[in-house]
Amino acid sequence: MTLDPRLEPIYTKVVERNAGEAEFHQAVSEVFDSLSVVVGKRPEYLDHGVIERLCEPERQIIFRVPWVDDNGDVQVNRGFRVEFSSVLGPYKGGLRFHPSVYLGIVKFLGFEQIFKNALTGLPIGGGKGGSDFDPKGRSDGEVMRFCQSFMTELHRHIGEYTDVPAGDIGVGGREVGFLFGQYKRITNRYESGVLTGKGIGWGGSQVRTEATGYGTVYFANEMLATRGEGLDGKRVVVSGSGNVAIYAIEKAQQLGATVIACSDSSGYVVDEQGLDLARLQEIKEVRRGRISEYTQQGGQSRHVTDGSIWDVPCDVALPCATQNELDEQAALTLINNGCGIVAEGANMPATPEAIRAFGGSRVLFAPGKAANAGGVATSALEMQQNASRDSWSFEHTEDRLASIMTGIHARCAETAEEFGAPGDYVLGANVSSFLQVADAMIALGVI
Ligand code: NDP
Ligand code: 2IT
């Protein structure tokens, strides 16, 4: 990567000050790559220490999470909350429970979240948190005790005007329920706006469950529209089979696509006739099972444990599992197989080499901070409803989501055009959101 020489020393310092945090370096380097055009055209953004300040979280919290498992043994996990930027609103971003979680993952996610949240046009800053706790194979009671211990420390750092967590990998409605219950108990406040992703009956928003996946598909449809096409009749491959993947599959199917493959961390299934969503939901949402079980229920599908899901030829690829799951080799395979659109439902699923390969091809590529912003945008709509003690219908909320995604697409496309890179959604997303965040930072002074 060749960076603008004025950004190079800032990046070098970020790497030195955050040693061993490869994912964080990767996220910063991708943004800096795009910022070269900004500092070329508008060098005033190098003033005020804006870029240096953006790379340093406002606050980072690391804490012990002790809990007792079903055998009566004490387990100790590590909890994190990185409050990255509150220049546009309270820190906002999910909690990830996965054994791979360490500070570098939380910081990459928190850094991305600043720009994603700006793109939504809603008043939310950026943050992220989580734990190296692995919910797989744990009973509901163990998950509850873990969440209660996690919140026993976290509660003092969050609040509806301060920091508003939500879900991410390993954190869904069940975990948000346990977390909210413990927050309410400790603080003696029914402060609905302190967490999003709540259940519909206790302060949650319609469409929040579906929002990230739906939003990603809306975004992909907007990308197709720039070529005079739509999802109808397209063959789609979605990686993952969690919250984002399932609702990406649902919306793609509603728009007439055939979704032929999805995955989990132990392999992928291919169903050339189109995936049976009800079967998938029963396995994943009801039983928390493995994707391999899909093939055990008849039909022509197959479960594949070697190679990559990106080997499956498709028109549209939606990576919705995890970071760096789509490498250069996978990108070249997709390109050679005639794929036209890649939209990231996950955060940073494509490696820098993969993104470069797409850039040199006819594939239109959308980064997660634009394409998956529908989840956090609907979280902000949940906060609006909580603040006004209101609840909106599914139709109204989905209309709001759809128009937010159309707006993000237009904003990225227009900025890319303005900065001389038409069709480059990475540049459009990074530059457009950076300008908004940087202008606010300058307006608010050196804080
Ligand atoms: P879930 O926990 O619901 O599902 C995660 C899915 O990804 C599972 O199928 C899981 O498989 C797979 N996966 C996770 N880690 C790995 C890994 N290391 N290797 C292979 N597969 C893996 O999470 P979500 O669907 O909520 O999140 C998916 C992605 O979307 C993440 O990148 C997240 O940051 C991002 N995102 C989520 C939002 C949300 O609202 N939930 C909003 C915006 C982005 P397995 O079960 O085998 O682990
Ligand atoms: O990565 C993300 O945007 C999320 N996990 C959702 C964050 C949120 O606050 O809804």
PDB file of C-alpha atoms and ligand atoms in Angstrom, residues 81 91-96 109 112-113 116-117 124-125 127-128 164-169 171 195-197 208 212 243-244 345-347 368-369 372-380 382-383, ligand 2:
ATOM      1  CA  ARG A  81     -15.781  -1.964  25.863  1.00  0.00           C
ATOM      2  CA  TYR A  91     -21.057   5.591  21.691  1.00  0.00           C
ATOM      3  CA  LYS A  92     -23.041   2.983  19.767  1.00  0.00           C
ATOM      4  CA  GLY A  93     -22.090  -0.488  18.653  1.00  0.00           C
ATOM      5  CA  GLY A  94     -22.512  -4.143  19.416  1.00  0.00           C
ATOM      6  CA  LEU A  95     -21.065  -6.667  21.833  1.00  0.00           C
ATOM      7  CA  ARG A  96     -19.341  -9.748  20.426  1.00  0.00           C
ATOM      8  CA  LEU A 109     -14.892  -3.015  15.084  1.00  0.00           C
ATOM      9  CA  GLU A 112     -15.269   0.935  11.697  1.00  0.00           C
ATOM     10  CA  GLN A 113     -18.362   1.754  13.708  1.00  0.00           C
ATOM     11  CA  LYS A 116     -20.623   3.371   9.638  1.00  0.00           C
ATOM     12  CA  ASN A 117     -22.695   5.235  12.188  1.00  0.00           C
ATOM     13  CA  ILE A 124     -24.729   8.018  17.047  1.00  0.00           C
ATOM     14  CA  GLY A 125     -21.030   7.825  17.898  1.00  0.00           C
ATOM     15  CA  GLY A 127     -18.002   1.974  20.096  1.00  0.00           C
ATOM     16  CA  LYS A 128     -17.780  -1.797  20.422  1.00  0.00           C
ATOM     17  CA  VAL A 164     -25.606   2.094  23.997  1.00  0.00           C
ATOM     18  CA  PRO A 165     -24.495  -1.502  23.294  1.00  0.00           C
ATOM     19  CA  ALA A 166     -26.362  -4.055  21.146  1.00  0.00           C
ATOM     20  CA  GLY A 167     -25.673  -7.475  19.616  1.00  0.00           C
ATOM     21  CA  ASP A 168     -23.012  -8.831  17.290  1.00  0.00           C
ATOM     22  CA  ILE A 169     -21.547 -12.333  16.844  1.00  0.00           C
ATOM     23  CA  VAL A 171     -25.042 -11.852  21.109  1.00  0.00           C
ATOM     24  CA  LEU A 195     -29.407  -1.256  24.969  1.00  0.00           C
ATOM     25  CA  THR A 196     -30.850  -1.998  21.536  1.00  0.00           C
ATOM     26  CA  GLY A 197     -31.914  -5.279  20.030  1.00  0.00           C
ATOM     27  CA  ARG A 208     -34.191  -4.734  14.305  1.00  0.00           C
ATOM     28  CA  THR A 212     -28.707  -5.895   9.012  1.00  0.00           C
ATOM     29  CA  ASN A 243     -28.558 -13.291  12.331  1.00  0.00           C
ATOM     30  CA  VAL A 244     -27.204 -11.288   9.399  1.00  0.00           C
ATOM     31  CA  GLY A 345     -22.965  -8.008   5.497  1.00  0.00           C
ATOM     32  CA  ALA A 346     -20.208  -8.815   7.987  1.00  0.00           C
ATOM     33  CA  ASN A 347     -17.565  -6.385   9.243  1.00  0.00           C
ATOM     34  CA  GLY A 368     -19.483  -3.379   5.447  1.00  0.00           C
ATOM     35  CA  LYS A 369     -19.493   0.089   6.922  1.00  0.00           C
ATOM     36  CA  ASN A 372     -24.339  -3.494   6.787  1.00  0.00           C
ATOM     37  CA  ALA A 373     -25.241  -0.138   8.375  1.00  0.00           C
ATOM     38  CA  GLY A 374     -28.929  -1.066   8.393  1.00  0.00           C
ATOM     39  CA  GLY A 375     -28.526  -2.915  11.701  1.00  0.00           C
ATOM     40  CA  VAL A 376     -27.143  -0.004  13.668  1.00  0.00           C
ATOM     41  CA  ALA A 377     -29.442   2.422  11.837  1.00  0.00           C
ATOM     42  CA  THR A 378     -32.443   0.439  13.074  1.00  0.00           C
ATOM     43  CA  SER A 379     -30.872   0.435  16.538  1.00  0.00           C
ATOM     44  CA  ALA A 380     -30.942   4.227  16.326  1.00  0.00           C
ATOM     45  CA  GLU A 382     -35.141   1.817  18.410  1.00  0.00           C
ATOM     46  CA  MET A 383     -33.513   4.562  20.513  1.00  0.00           C
TER      47      MET A 383
HETATM   48  O1  2IT B   2     -21.563  -4.053  13.619  1.00  0.00           O
HETATM   49  C1  2IT B   2     -22.653  -3.517  13.888  1.00  0.00           C
HETATM   50  O2  2IT B   2     -23.026  -2.491  13.310  1.00  0.00           O
HETATM   51  C2  2IT B   2     -23.509  -4.150  14.896  1.00  0.00           C
HETATM   52  N1  2IT B   2     -23.150  -5.208  15.410  1.00  0.00           N
HETATM   53  C3  2IT B   2     -24.783  -3.506  15.305  1.00  0.00           C
HETATM   54  C4  2IT B   2     -24.532  -2.404  16.302  1.00  0.00           C
HETATM   55  C5  2IT B   2     -25.764  -1.792  16.924  1.00  0.00           C
HETATM   56  O3  2IT B   2     -25.545  -0.971  17.827  1.00  0.00           O
HETATM   57  O4  2IT B   2     -26.892  -2.080  16.538  1.00  0.00           O
END
